[in-house]
Structure formats: C-alpha cells, structure tokens
Short mmCIF file of C-alpha atoms in Angstrom, two decimals:
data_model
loop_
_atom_site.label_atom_id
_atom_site.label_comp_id
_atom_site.label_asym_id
_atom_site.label_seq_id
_atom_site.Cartn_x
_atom_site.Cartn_y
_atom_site.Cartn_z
CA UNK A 1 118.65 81.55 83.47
CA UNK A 2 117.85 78.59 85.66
CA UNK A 3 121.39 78.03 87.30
CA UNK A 4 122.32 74.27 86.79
CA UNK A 5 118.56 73.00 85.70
CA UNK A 6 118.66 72.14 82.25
CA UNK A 7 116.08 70.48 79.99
CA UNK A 8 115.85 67.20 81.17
CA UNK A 9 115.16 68.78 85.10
CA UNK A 10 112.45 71.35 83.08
CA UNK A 11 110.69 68.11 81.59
CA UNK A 12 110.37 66.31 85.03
CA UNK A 13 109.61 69.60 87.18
CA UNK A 14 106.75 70.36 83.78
CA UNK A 15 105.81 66.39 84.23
CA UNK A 16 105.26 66.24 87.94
CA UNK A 17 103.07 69.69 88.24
CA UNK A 18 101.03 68.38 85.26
CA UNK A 19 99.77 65.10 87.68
CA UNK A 20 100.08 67.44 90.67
CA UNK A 21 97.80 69.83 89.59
CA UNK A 22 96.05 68.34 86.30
CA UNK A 23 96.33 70.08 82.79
CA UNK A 24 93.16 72.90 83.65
CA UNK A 25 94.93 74.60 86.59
CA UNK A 26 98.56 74.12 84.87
CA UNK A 27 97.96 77.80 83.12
CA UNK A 28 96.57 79.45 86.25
CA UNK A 29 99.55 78.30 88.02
CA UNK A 30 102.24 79.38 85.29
CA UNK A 31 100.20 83.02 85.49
CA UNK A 32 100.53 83.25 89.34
CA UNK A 33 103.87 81.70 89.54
CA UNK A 34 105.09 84.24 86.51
CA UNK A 35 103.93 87.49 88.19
CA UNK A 36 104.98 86.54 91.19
CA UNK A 37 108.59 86.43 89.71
CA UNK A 38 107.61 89.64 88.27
CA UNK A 39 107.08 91.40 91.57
CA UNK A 40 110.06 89.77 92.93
CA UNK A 41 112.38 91.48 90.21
CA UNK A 42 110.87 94.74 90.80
CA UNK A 43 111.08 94.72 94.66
CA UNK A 44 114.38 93.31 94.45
CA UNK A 45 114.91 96.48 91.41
CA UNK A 46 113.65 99.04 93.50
CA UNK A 47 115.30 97.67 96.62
CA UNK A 48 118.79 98.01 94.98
CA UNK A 49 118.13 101.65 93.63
CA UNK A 50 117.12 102.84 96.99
CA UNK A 51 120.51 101.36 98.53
CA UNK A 52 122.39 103.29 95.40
CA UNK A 53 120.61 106.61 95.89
CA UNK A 54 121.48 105.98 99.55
CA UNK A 55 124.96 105.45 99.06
CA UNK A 56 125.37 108.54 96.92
CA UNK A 57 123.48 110.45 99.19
CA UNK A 58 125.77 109.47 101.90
CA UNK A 59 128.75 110.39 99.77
CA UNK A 60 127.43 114.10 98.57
CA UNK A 61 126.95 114.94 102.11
CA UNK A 62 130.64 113.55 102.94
CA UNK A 63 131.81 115.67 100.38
CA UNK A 64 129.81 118.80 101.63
CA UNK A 65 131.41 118.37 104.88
CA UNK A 66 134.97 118.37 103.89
CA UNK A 67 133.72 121.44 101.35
CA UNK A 68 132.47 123.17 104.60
CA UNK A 69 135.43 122.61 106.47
CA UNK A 70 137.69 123.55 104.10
CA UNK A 71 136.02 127.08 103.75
CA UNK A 72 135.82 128.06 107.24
CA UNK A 73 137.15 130.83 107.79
CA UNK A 74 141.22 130.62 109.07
CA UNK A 75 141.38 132.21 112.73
CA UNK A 76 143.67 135.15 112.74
CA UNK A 77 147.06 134.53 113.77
CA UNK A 78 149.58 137.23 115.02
CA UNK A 79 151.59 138.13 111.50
CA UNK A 80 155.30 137.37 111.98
CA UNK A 81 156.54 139.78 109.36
CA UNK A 82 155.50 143.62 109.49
CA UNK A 83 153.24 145.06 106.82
CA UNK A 84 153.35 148.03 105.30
CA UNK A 85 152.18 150.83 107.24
CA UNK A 86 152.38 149.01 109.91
CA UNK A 87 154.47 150.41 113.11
CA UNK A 88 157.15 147.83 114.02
CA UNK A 89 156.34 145.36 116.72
CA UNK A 90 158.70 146.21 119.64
CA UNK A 91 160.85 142.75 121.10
CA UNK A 92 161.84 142.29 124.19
CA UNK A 93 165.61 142.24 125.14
CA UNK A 94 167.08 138.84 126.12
#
C-alpha cells in the first residue's frame, strides 16, 4: 500500500507529526490528509476513464471509416466479357 515504508517508517512519520502538530490537531490532519487522498483517487479514476472512452471513441470512428470506404459504391468499369442481350462490342483490326 505504502511502497517500501513499513512499520517502523509509519511509527516515526506517526511520532514526528504528533510533536509537529500536538495530539488535538493530529485528527483534523488525518481527516484533511484522508480526503484529500480521496479526491486524488477519483480525479486520477475519472481521468483514466475519460482517456478509455477516448480511445474507444477514436477506434469506433476508425472502424466507421474503413466501413464507409468499403461500401462506396465501385465506379463502373467497361465489362470485358459480353452479356446477354448485349450486341457484341466491335474490335478493331490489327
């Protein structure tokens, strides 16, 4: 949770705010320091959700635009074979 702090770091960080700031304003500070962290998370939450949605975003339109270029219409071409029905084309003598 903390990284490389472990208990005996806690004790001494807990030890020096206690003569810092004296055992009244101890809680005040935990509360303030506590939803600070809170809003932290949840801008840091929100920031990476926005950068997701983004990203998909970003993707679905990619993928609309090779949808939409794959359905344009074809431009018509002179047919190389007859049809049916269709009077032969005449060549020209070489």
């Amino acid at each position: 949770m903390f990284g490389s702090i472990g208990l005996p770091e806690l004790l001494l960080i807990f030890v020096i705010a206690l003569l810092l700031f004296g055992p009244r304003k101890l809680p005040d500070i935990g509360k303030s320091l506590g939803k600070a962290m809170g809003e932290f998370r949840r801008a840091s939450t929100d920031l990476q959700r926005s950068l997701e949605e983004e990203v998909a975003a970003d993707e679905l339109r990619a993928a609309r635009r090779e949808v939409e270029d794959a359905t344009k219409p074809v431009p018509p071409t002179e047919p190389s074979a007859p049809t049916e029905g269709a009077p032969p084309q005449p060549t020209e003598p070489k």
